[in-house]
Coordinates of C-alpha atoms and ligand atoms in Angstrom, one line a residue:
X1 CA 3.3 -2.5 -12.7
X2 CA 0.1 -1.6 -10.9
X3 CA -0.1 1.9 -9.1
X4 CA -2.6 1.6 -6.0
X5 CA -3.4 5.1 -4.5
X6 CA -3.7 5.1 -0.9
X7 CA -6.6 7.6 0.1
X8 CA -6.2 7.6 4.0
X9 CA -5.2 11.3 4.0
X10 CA -8.6 12.4 2.2
X11 CA -10.0 10.9 5.5
X12 CA -7.6 12.6 7.6
X13 CA -8.8 16.0 6.3
X14 CA -12.5 15.0 6.7
X15 CA -11.8 13.8 10.4
X16 CA -9.8 17.3 11.1
X17 CA -13.4 18.7 11.4
X18 CA -15.4 15.4 11.6
X19 CA -17.5 16.3 8.9
X20 CA -18.7 14.6 5.7
X21 CA -16.1 16.1 3.2
X22 CA -14.0 15.1 1.4
X23 CA -15.3 12.0 0.6
X24 CA -13.0 9.0 0.2
X25 CA -15.3 7.3 -2.4
X26 CA -15.2 10.3 -4.6
X27 CA -11.5 10.5 -4.1
X28 CA -11.3 6.9 -5.2
X29 CA -13.6 7.6 -8.4
X30 CA -11.2 10.4 -9.4
X31 CA -8.0 8.3 -8.6
X32 CA -9.3 5.6 -10.8
X33 CA -9.9 8.4 -13.7
X34 CA -6.3 9.5 -13.1
X35 CA -5.2 5.8 -13.8
X36 CA -5.1 4.2 -10.4
X37 CA -5.2 0.3 -10.7
X38 CA -6.3 0.0 -7.1
X39 CA -7.4 1.7 -4.0
X40 CA -5.7 1.5 -0.7
X41 CA -6.9 2.3 2.7
X42 CA -5.8 1.6 6.2
X43 CA -8.6 0.9 8.9
X44 CA -6.6 1.6 11.9
X45 CA -7.5 0.5 15.3
X46 CA -7.7 4.2 16.6
X47 CA -10.1 4.9 13.5
X48 CA -8.0 8.2 13.1
X49 CA -8.7 8.6 9.3
X50 CA -10.6 5.7 7.4
X51 CA -13.8 4.7 9.2
X52 CA -15.8 1.4 9.0
X53 CA -18.3 3.1 7.0
X54 CA -15.9 4.2 4.3
X55 CA -14.5 0.7 4.1
X56 CA -17.8 -0.8 3.5
X57 CA -18.6 2.0 0.9
X58 CA -15.3 1.3 -1.0
X59 CA -15.8 -2.3 -0.9
X60 CA -19.0 -1.8 -2.8
X61 CA -18.3 0.9 -5.1
X62 CA -14.4 0.7 -6.1
X63 CA -14.3 0.2 -9.8
X64 CA -11.0 -1.2 -9.7
X65 CA -9.8 -3.2 -6.5
X66 CA -9.6 -2.6 -3.1
X67 CA -6.5 -3.3 -0.9
X68 CA -7.2 -3.0 2.7
X69 CA -4.2 -2.3 5.1
X70 CA -5.0 -3.8 8.6
X71 CA -3.1 -4.7 11.8
X72 CA -3.3 -8.4 13.3
X73 CA -6.0 -7.4 15.8
X74 CA -8.9 -10.0 15.9
X75 CA -11.7 -7.4 15.6
X76 CA -10.1 -5.7 12.5
X77 CA -9.3 -9.0 10.9
X78 CA -13.0 -9.9 11.4
X79 CA -14.4 -6.8 9.7
X80 CA -11.9 -7.4 6.7
X81 CA -13.1 -11.1 6.6
X82 CA -16.6 -10.0 6.4
X83 CA -15.9 -6.9 3.7
X84 CA -13.9 -9.3 1.5
X85 CA -11.6 -6.9 -0.2
X86 CA -9.5 -8.1 -3.0
X87 CA -6.3 -7.9 -0.9
X88 CA -5.4 -7.6 2.7
X89 CA -2.1 -6.2 3.9
X90 CA -1.3 -6.8 7.2
X91 CA 1.1 -4.1 8.9
X92 CA 2.4 -3.4 12.3
X93 CA 0.5 -1.1 14.2
X94 CA 1.1 1.1 17.1
X95 CA -1.0 4.0 18.6
X96 CA 1.6 6.4 19.2
X97 CA 3.1 6.1 15.6
X98 CA 2.3 8.9 13.1
X99 CA 2.4 6.6 10.3
X100 CA 3.4 2.8 9.7
X101 CA 7.3 3.1 10.9
X102 CA 8.5 -0.3 9.8
X103 CA 7.8 -3.8 8.5
X104 CA 6.1 -6.8 10.5
X105 CA 8.3 -8.2 13.2
X106 CA 8.3 -11.4 11.6
X107 CA 11.3 -12.9 13.6
X108 CA 9.2 -12.8 16.7
X109 CA 6.3 -13.8 14.5
X110 CA 3.4 -14.1 16.9
X111 CA 0.7 -16.5 17.0
X112 CA -1.5 -13.4 16.5
X113 CA 0.0 -12.7 12.9
X114 CA -0.2 -16.5 12.0
X115 CA -3.8 -16.6 13.2
X116 CA -4.6 -13.5 11.0
X117 CA -3.2 -14.9 8.0
X118 CA -5.0 -18.0 8.4
X119 CA -8.2 -16.0 9.1
X120 CA -8.0 -13.8 6.1
X121 CA -6.9 -16.6 3.8
X122 CA -9.9 -18.6 4.9
X123 CA -12.3 -15.9 4.1
X124 CA -10.7 -16.1 0.7
X125 CA -8.5 -12.9 0.8
X126 CA -5.3 -12.5 -0.9
X127 CA -2.9 -11.7 1.9
X128 CA 0.3 -9.5 1.5
X129 CA 2.7 -8.9 4.5
X130 CA 4.4 -5.5 4.8
X131 CA 8.1 -6.3 5.8
X132 CA 11.5 -4.9 6.0
X133 CA 13.5 -5.4 2.7
X134 CA 15.9 -7.9 4.4
X135 CA 16.6 -11.4 3.7
X136 CA 15.3 -12.7 6.9
X137 CA 11.9 -11.0 6.6
X138 CA 11.6 -12.2 3.1
X139 CA 12.6 -15.8 3.9
X140 CA 10.1 -15.8 7.1
X141 CA 7.4 -14.3 5.0
X142 CA 7.6 -17.1 2.4
X143 CA 7.3 -19.7 5.4
X144 CA 4.0 -17.9 6.5
X145 CA 2.5 -19.2 3.0
X146 CA 1.4 -15.7 1.8
X147 CA 1.3 -15.1 -1.8
X148 CA 2.8 -11.6 -1.6
X149 CA 5.0 -9.2 0.4
X150 CA 5.2 -5.4 0.4
X151 CA 8.9 -4.2 0.8
X152 CA 8.8 -1.0 3.1
X153 CA 10.6 1.5 0.9
X154 CA 10.9 3.9 3.9
X155 CA 14.7 3.5 4.7
X156 CA 15.0 4.3 0.9
X157 CA 12.5 7.2 0.6
X158 CA 14.2 9.1 3.6
X159 CA 17.8 8.8 2.6
X160 CA 17.7 8.6 -1.4
X161 CA 19.7 11.5 -1.8
X162 CA 22.6 10.2 0.3
X163 CA 23.4 7.0 -1.7
X164 CA 22.0 3.9 -2.9
X165 CA 22.6 1.4 -0.3
X166 CA 18.8 1.3 0.7
X167 CA 18.0 0.9 -3.0
X168 CA 20.4 -2.1 -3.4
X169 CA 18.9 -3.5 -0.3
X170 CA 15.4 -3.2 -1.9
X171 CA 16.6 -4.8 -5.2
X172 CA 18.1 -7.6 -3.3
X173 CA 14.9 -8.4 -1.3
X174 CA 12.9 -8.0 -4.3
X175 CA 14.8 -10.6 -6.3
X176 CA 14.8 -13.2 -3.3
X177 CA 11.2 -12.6 -2.8
X178 CA 10.4 -13.4 -6.5
X179 CA 12.7 -16.5 -6.4
X180 CA 10.7 -17.7 -3.4
X181 CA 7.7 -17.5 -5.6
X182 CA 6.1 -14.3 -3.8
X183 CA 4.6 -11.4 -5.7
X184 CA 6.3 -8.3 -4.8
X185 CA 4.9 -5.0 -3.9
X186 CA 6.5 -1.7 -2.2
X187 CA 5.6 1.4 -0.8
X188 CA 5.9 4.2 2.0
X189 CA 7.3 7.6 1.5
X190 CA 7.4 7.4 -2.4
X191 CA 7.2 10.7 -3.9
X192 CA 7.4 12.3 -7.2
X193 CA 10.9 12.8 -7.0
X194 CA 12.3 9.4 -5.8
X195 CA 9.7 7.0 -7.2
X196 CA 11.4 6.0 -10.5
X197 CA 14.5 4.0 -9.2
X198 CA 11.8 1.8 -7.2
X199 CA 9.4 1.5 -10.3
X200 CA 12.3 0.3 -12.3
X201 CA 12.9 -2.8 -10.1
X202 CA 11.8 -5.6 -12.4
X203 CA 10.4 -7.9 -9.8
X204 CA 8.0 -5.3 -8.3
X205 CA 4.4 -5.5 -9.7
X206 CA 2.8 -3.0 -7.5
X207 CA 3.3 0.2 -5.8
X208 CA 1.2 1.8 -3.0
X209 CA 1.6 5.5 -2.8
X210 CA -0.4 7.8 -0.6
X211 CA 1.0 10.9 1.1
X212 CA 2.6 12.5 -1.8
X213 CA -0.2 11.9 -4.2
X214 CA -2.9 13.3 -1.7
X215 CA -0.2 16.4 -1.1
X216 CA 0.1 17.2 -4.5
X217 CA -3.7 16.8 -5.4
X218 CA -4.0 20.2 -3.4
X219 CA -2.0 21.7 -6.2
X220 CA -3.0 19.8 -9.3
X221 CA -6.3 18.0 -8.4
X222 CA -6.5 14.4 -7.3
X223 CA -7.1 12.9 -10.8
X224 CA -4.3 14.8 -12.3
X225 CA -1.7 14.0 -9.5
X226 CA -2.7 10.3 -9.7
X227 CA -2.1 10.6 -13.8
X228 CA 1.5 12.3 -13.2
X229 CA 2.5 9.6 -10.4
X230 CA 1.4 6.8 -13.2
X231 CA 3.4 8.5 -15.9
X232 CA 6.5 8.4 -13.8
X233 CA 5.6 4.7 -12.8
X234 CA 5.1 3.5 -16.1
X235 CA 7.8 5.4 -17.9
X236 CA 10.4 3.9 -15.6
X237 CA 9.0 0.6 -16.5
X238 CA 9.3 1.3 -20.2
X239 CA 13.0 2.2 -20.0
X240 CA 13.6 -1.0 -18.1
X241 CA 11.3 -3.7 -19.3
X242 CA 10.7 -2.5 -22.8
X243 CA 7.0 -2.8 -22.8
X244 CA 4.1 -1.4 -20.9
X245 CA 1.6 -3.5 -18.8
X246 CA -2.0 -3.1 -19.2
X247 CA -3.4 -0.7 -17.0
X248 CA -6.7 -2.6 -16.8
X249 CA -5.1 -6.0 -15.7
X250 CA -6.8 -5.6 -12.3
X251 CA -10.3 -4.2 -13.2
X252 CA -13.0 -6.1 -11.5
X253 CA -14.4 -8.4 -13.6
Ligands
PXP301 N1 2.3 0.7 2.2 C1 1.9 0.6 3.4 C2 1.9 -0.8 3.9 C3 1.6 1.7 4.3 O1 1.3 1.6 5.6 C4 1.4 3.2 3.7 C5 1.2 4.0 4.6 O2 -0.1 4.3 5.1 C6 1.8 3.3 2.4 C7 2.2 2.0 1.6 C8 1.8 4.6 1.9 O3 2.8 5.4 2.1 P1 2.9 6.8 1.9 O4 1.5 7.6 2.3 O5 4.0 7.4 2.5 O6 3.0 6.9 0.4

Protein backbone atom coordinates (compact mmCIF):
# COMPACT_ATOMS: atom_id res chain seq x y z
CA UNK A 1 0.00 0.00 0.00
CA UNK A 2 1.38 3.38 -1.04
CA UNK A 3 0.70 6.60 0.84
CA UNK A 4 0.66 9.65 -1.42
CA UNK A 5 0.61 12.93 0.48
CA UNK A 6 -1.41 15.79 -0.98
CA UNK A 7 0.39 19.07 -0.21
CA UNK A 8 -2.11 21.51 -1.79
CA UNK A 9 -2.76 23.16 1.55
CA UNK A 10 0.88 24.03 2.04
CA UNK A 11 0.31 26.27 -0.98
CA UNK A 12 -3.05 27.40 0.45
CA UNK A 13 -1.20 28.90 3.43
CA UNK A 14 1.33 30.58 1.15
CA UNK A 15 -1.38 31.99 -1.12
CA UNK A 16 -3.20 33.45 1.91
CA UNK A 17 -0.40 36.05 1.88
CA UNK A 18 0.79 35.66 -1.72
CA UNK A 19 4.33 35.28 -0.46
CA UNK A 20 6.98 32.58 -0.85
CA UNK A 21 6.51 30.52 2.29
CA UNK A 22 5.75 27.76 3.06
CA UNK A 23 7.39 26.15 0.02
CA UNK A 24 5.66 23.03 -1.42
CA UNK A 25 9.00 21.61 -2.63
CA UNK A 26 10.42 21.73 0.90
CA UNK A 27 7.17 20.22 2.17
CA UNK A 28 7.46 17.40 -0.37
CA UNK A 29 10.98 16.62 0.86
CA UNK A 30 9.77 16.46 4.47
CA UNK A 31 6.80 14.29 3.51
CA UNK A 32 9.14 11.90 1.74
CA UNK A 33 11.40 11.77 4.80
CA UNK A 34 8.32 10.85 6.82
CA UNK A 35 7.61 7.93 4.49
CA UNK A 36 5.42 9.33 1.69
CA UNK A 37 5.57 7.08 -1.37
CA UNK A 38 4.43 9.88 -3.64
CA UNK A 39 3.44 13.53 -3.69
CA UNK A 40 0.05 14.68 -4.94
CA UNK A 41 -0.97 18.17 -6.01
CA UNK A 42 -4.04 19.54 -7.75
CA UNK A 43 -3.44 22.24 -10.34
CA UNK A 44 -6.86 23.90 -10.31
CA UNK A 45 -8.09 26.15 -13.08
CA UNK A 46 -8.54 28.96 -10.55
CA UNK A 47 -4.99 28.40 -9.20
CA UNK A 48 -6.23 28.91 -5.66
CA UNK A 49 -3.34 27.00 -4.12
CA UNK A 50 -0.81 25.15 -6.30
CA UNK A 51 0.68 27.28 -9.10
CA UNK A 52 2.22 26.22 -12.40
CA UNK A 53 5.72 26.99 -11.08
CA UNK A 54 5.09 24.63 -8.13
CA UNK A 55 4.22 21.77 -10.44
CA UNK A 56 7.27 22.44 -12.61
CA UNK A 57 9.54 22.46 -9.55
CA UNK A 58 7.93 19.35 -8.07
CA UNK A 59 8.15 17.48 -11.38
CA UNK A 60 11.90 18.12 -11.34
CA UNK A 61 12.65 17.68 -7.66
CA UNK A 62 10.25 15.10 -6.23
CA UNK A 63 12.37 12.17 -5.08
CA UNK A 64 9.49 9.71 -5.16
CA UNK A 65 6.80 10.26 -7.80
CA UNK A 66 4.38 13.05 -8.62
CA UNK A 67 0.64 12.45 -8.95
CA UNK A 68 -0.96 15.47 -10.61
CA UNK A 69 -4.69 15.93 -10.08
CA UNK A 70 -6.41 17.90 -12.79
CA UNK A 71 -9.75 18.70 -14.36
CA UNK A 72 -10.34 17.78 -17.99
CA UNK A 73 -9.82 21.32 -19.30
CA UNK A 74 -7.67 21.33 -22.45
CA UNK A 75 -5.30 24.02 -21.09
CA UNK A 76 -4.51 22.06 -17.92
CA UNK A 77 -4.26 18.77 -19.81
CA UNK A 78 -1.67 20.43 -22.07
CA UNK A 79 0.38 21.51 -19.05
CA UNK A 80 0.23 17.98 -17.61
CA UNK A 81 1.33 16.46 -20.91
CA UNK A 82 4.35 18.77 -20.97
CA UNK A 83 5.42 18.17 -17.37
CA UNK A 84 5.10 14.41 -17.49
CA UNK A 85 4.27 13.56 -13.88
CA UNK A 86 4.27 9.84 -13.11
CA UNK A 87 0.48 9.84 -12.83
CA UNK A 88 -2.39 12.12 -13.81
CA UNK A 89 -5.61 11.78 -11.81
CA UNK A 90 -8.61 13.33 -13.55
CA UNK A 91 -11.07 14.91 -11.13
CA UNK A 92 -14.27 16.92 -11.57
CA UNK A 93 -13.74 20.61 -10.99
CA UNK A 94 -16.20 23.30 -10.14
CA UNK A 95 -15.10 26.84 -9.39
CA UNK A 96 -17.50 27.36 -6.50
CA UNK A 97 -16.62 24.20 -4.55
CA UNK A 98 -14.48 24.32 -1.41
CA UNK A 99 -12.86 21.03 -2.39
CA UNK A 100 -13.52 18.24 -4.91
CA UNK A 101 -17.07 17.26 -4.03
CA UNK A 102 -17.78 14.05 -5.90
CA UNK A 103 -16.42 11.63 -8.45
CA UNK A 104 -16.35 12.28 -12.19
CA UNK A 105 -19.76 12.23 -13.91
CA UNK A 106 -18.92 9.20 -16.03
CA UNK A 107 -22.45 8.22 -17.00
CA UNK A 108 -22.70 11.46 -18.95
CA UNK A 109 -19.11 10.97 -19.92
CA UNK A 110 -18.26 13.78 -22.21
CA UNK A 111 -16.04 13.93 -25.22
CA UNK A 112 -13.98 16.32 -23.10
CA UNK A 113 -13.19 13.58 -20.57
CA UNK A 114 -12.46 10.99 -23.25
CA UNK A 115 -10.27 13.49 -25.07
CA UNK A 116 -8.38 14.28 -21.86
CA UNK A 117 -7.77 10.58 -21.17
CA UNK A 118 -6.48 10.06 -24.69
CA UNK A 119 -4.20 13.10 -24.67
CA UNK A 120 -2.71 12.22 -21.28
CA UNK A 121 -2.14 8.61 -22.31
CA UNK A 122 -0.62 9.71 -25.62
CA UNK A 123 1.79 11.84 -23.56
CA UNK A 124 2.85 8.67 -21.75
CA UNK A 125 1.12 9.35 -18.42
CA UNK A 126 -0.52 6.77 -16.23
CA UNK A 127 -4.12 7.96 -15.96
CA UNK A 128 -6.37 7.43 -12.96
CA UNK A 129 -10.02 8.57 -12.75
CA UNK A 130 -11.48 9.86 -9.49
CA UNK A 131 -14.89 8.17 -9.26
CA UNK A 132 -17.71 7.56 -6.84
CA UNK A 133 -17.56 4.02 -5.42
CA UNK A 134 -20.52 2.74 -7.43
CA UNK A 135 -20.83 -0.27 -9.74
CA UNK A 136 -21.79 1.95 -12.66
CA UNK A 137 -18.81 4.27 -12.25
CA UNK A 138 -16.37 1.37 -11.94
CA UNK A 139 -17.77 -0.30 -15.07
CA UNK A 140 -17.67 2.96 -17.06
CA UNK A 141 -14.11 3.71 -15.96
CA UNK A 142 -13.02 0.28 -17.17
CA UNK A 143 -14.67 0.99 -20.55
CA UNK A 144 -12.67 4.19 -20.83
CA UNK A 145 -9.48 2.14 -20.92
CA UNK A 146 -7.60 3.67 -17.99
CA UNK A 147 -5.29 1.54 -15.82
CA UNK A 148 -6.46 2.92 -12.46
CA UNK A 149 -9.33 4.50 -10.52
CA UNK A 150 -9.35 6.45 -7.28
CA UNK A 151 -12.45 5.76 -5.22
CA UNK A 152 -13.97 8.82 -3.56
CA UNK A 153 -14.03 8.14 0.17
CA UNK A 154 -15.97 11.29 1.09
CA UNK A 155 -19.26 9.55 1.93
CA UNK A 156 -17.44 7.14 4.24
CA UNK A 157 -15.31 9.92 5.76
CA UNK A 158 -18.28 12.12 6.58
CA UNK A 159 -20.42 9.36 8.08
CA UNK A 160 -18.06 6.69 9.40
CA UNK A 161 -19.33 7.04 12.97
CA UNK A 162 -22.90 6.28 11.86
CA UNK A 163 -22.55 2.75 10.49
CA UNK A 164 -20.64 0.94 7.82
CA UNK A 165 -22.82 1.13 4.69
CA UNK A 166 -20.35 3.48 3.02
CA UNK A 167 -17.45 1.20 3.94
CA UNK A 168 -19.26 -1.78 2.42
CA UNK A 169 -19.81 0.25 -0.73
CA UNK A 170 -16.08 1.02 -0.92
CA UNK A 171 -15.18 -2.65 -0.41
CA UNK A 172 -17.61 -3.72 -3.12
CA UNK A 173 -16.34 -1.10 -5.58
CA UNK A 174 -12.71 -1.99 -4.88
CA UNK A 175 -13.34 -5.69 -5.49
CA UNK A 176 -15.22 -4.97 -8.73
CA UNK A 177 -12.56 -2.60 -10.00
CA UNK A 178 -9.83 -5.13 -9.29
CA UNK A 179 -11.79 -7.88 -11.07
CA UNK A 180 -12.00 -5.60 -14.11
CA UNK A 181 -8.21 -5.28 -14.07
CA UNK A 182 -8.04 -1.77 -12.63
CA UNK A 183 -5.52 -0.64 -10.04
CA UNK A 184 -7.49 0.74 -7.11
CA UNK A 185 -6.66 3.94 -5.24
CA UNK A 186 -8.76 5.87 -2.71
CA UNK A 187 -8.91 9.21 -1.00
CA UNK A 188 -10.75 12.25 0.27
CA UNK A 189 -11.57 13.17 3.83
CA UNK A 190 -9.41 10.43 5.38
CA UNK A 191 -8.05 11.25 8.84
CA UNK A 192 -5.98 9.63 11.59
CA UNK A 193 -9.26 8.49 13.14
CA UNK A 194 -10.98 6.97 10.13
CA UNK A 195 -8.23 5.78 7.80
CA UNK A 196 -7.68 2.25 9.04
CA UNK A 197 -10.83 0.45 7.86
CA UNK A 198 -10.22 1.88 4.38
CA UNK A 199 -6.52 1.08 4.38
CA UNK A 200 -7.42 -2.50 5.28
CA UNK A 201 -9.37 -3.06 2.04
CA UNK A 202 -7.09 -5.60 0.37
CA UNK A 203 -7.57 -4.46 -3.23
CA UNK A 204 -6.41 -0.92 -2.49
CA UNK A 205 -2.87 -0.08 -3.49
CA UNK A 206 -2.70 3.70 -3.01
CA UNK A 207 -4.20 6.27 -0.64
CA UNK A 208 -4.17 10.02 -1.28
CA UNK A 209 -4.40 12.04 1.91
CA UNK A 210 -3.95 15.78 2.31
CA UNK A 211 -5.99 17.93 4.64
CA UNK A 212 -5.66 15.87 7.80
CA UNK A 213 -1.90 15.41 7.41
CA UNK A 214 -1.23 19.09 6.71
CA UNK A 215 -3.54 20.08 9.59
CA UNK A 216 -1.75 17.87 12.08
CA UNK A 217 1.61 19.04 10.76
CA UNK A 218 0.83 22.28 12.61
CA UNK A 219 1.11 20.32 15.87
CA UNK A 220 3.68 17.65 15.04
CA UNK A 221 5.63 18.95 12.05
CA UNK A 222 5.06 17.56 8.57
CA UNK A 223 7.60 14.75 8.67
CA UNK A 224 6.13 13.38 11.89
CA UNK A 225 2.54 13.84 10.68
CA UNK A 226 3.32 11.74 7.61
CA UNK A 227 5.18 9.15 9.69
CA UNK A 228 2.16 8.70 11.99
CA UNK A 229 -0.25 8.35 9.07
CA UNK A 230 2.07 5.88 7.36
CA UNK A 231 2.22 3.81 10.54
CA UNK A 232 -1.58 3.62 10.66
CA UNK A 233 -1.82 2.67 6.99
CA UNK A 234 0.91 0.04 7.11
CA UNK A 235 -0.40 -1.25 10.46
CA UNK A 236 -3.88 -1.88 9.09
CA UNK A 237 -2.39 -3.73 6.13
CA UNK A 238 -0.18 -5.90 8.31
CA UNK A 239 -3.16 -7.17 10.25
CA UNK A 240 -5.07 -7.99 7.06
CA UNK A 241 -2.52 -8.97 4.47
CA UNK A 242 0.07 -10.39 6.83
CA UNK A 243 3.07 -8.92 5.11
CA UNK A 244 4.46 -5.45 4.59
CA UNK A 245 4.88 -3.99 1.11
CA UNK A 246 8.06 -2.24 0.18
CA UNK A 247 7.83 1.47 0.92
CA UNK A 248 10.36 2.08 -1.82
CA UNK A 249 8.40 0.29 -4.57
CA UNK A 250 7.66 3.60 -6.19
CA UNK A 251 11.00 5.36 -5.98
CA UNK A 252 12.17 6.95 -9.16
CA UNK A 253 14.76 4.80 -10.91
N1 LIG B 1 -8.00 12.56 -3.83
C1 LIG B 1 -8.53 13.51 -4.63
C2 LIG B 1 -8.85 13.15 -6.04
C3 LIG B 1 -8.73 14.82 -4.18
O1 LIG B 1 -9.25 15.75 -5.00
C4 LIG B 1 -8.36 15.14 -2.85
C5 LIG B 1 -8.55 16.53 -2.34
O2 LIG B 1 -7.77 17.41 -3.05
C6 LIG B 1 -7.80 14.13 -2.06
C7 LIG B 1 -7.65 12.85 -2.56
C8 LIG B 1 -7.33 14.39 -0.67
O3 LIG B 1 -8.39 14.71 0.13
P1 LIG B 1 -8.12 15.25 1.61
O4 LIG B 1 -7.42 16.56 1.45
O5 LIG B 1 -9.50 15.40 2.17
O6 LIG B 1 -7.28 14.24 2.30
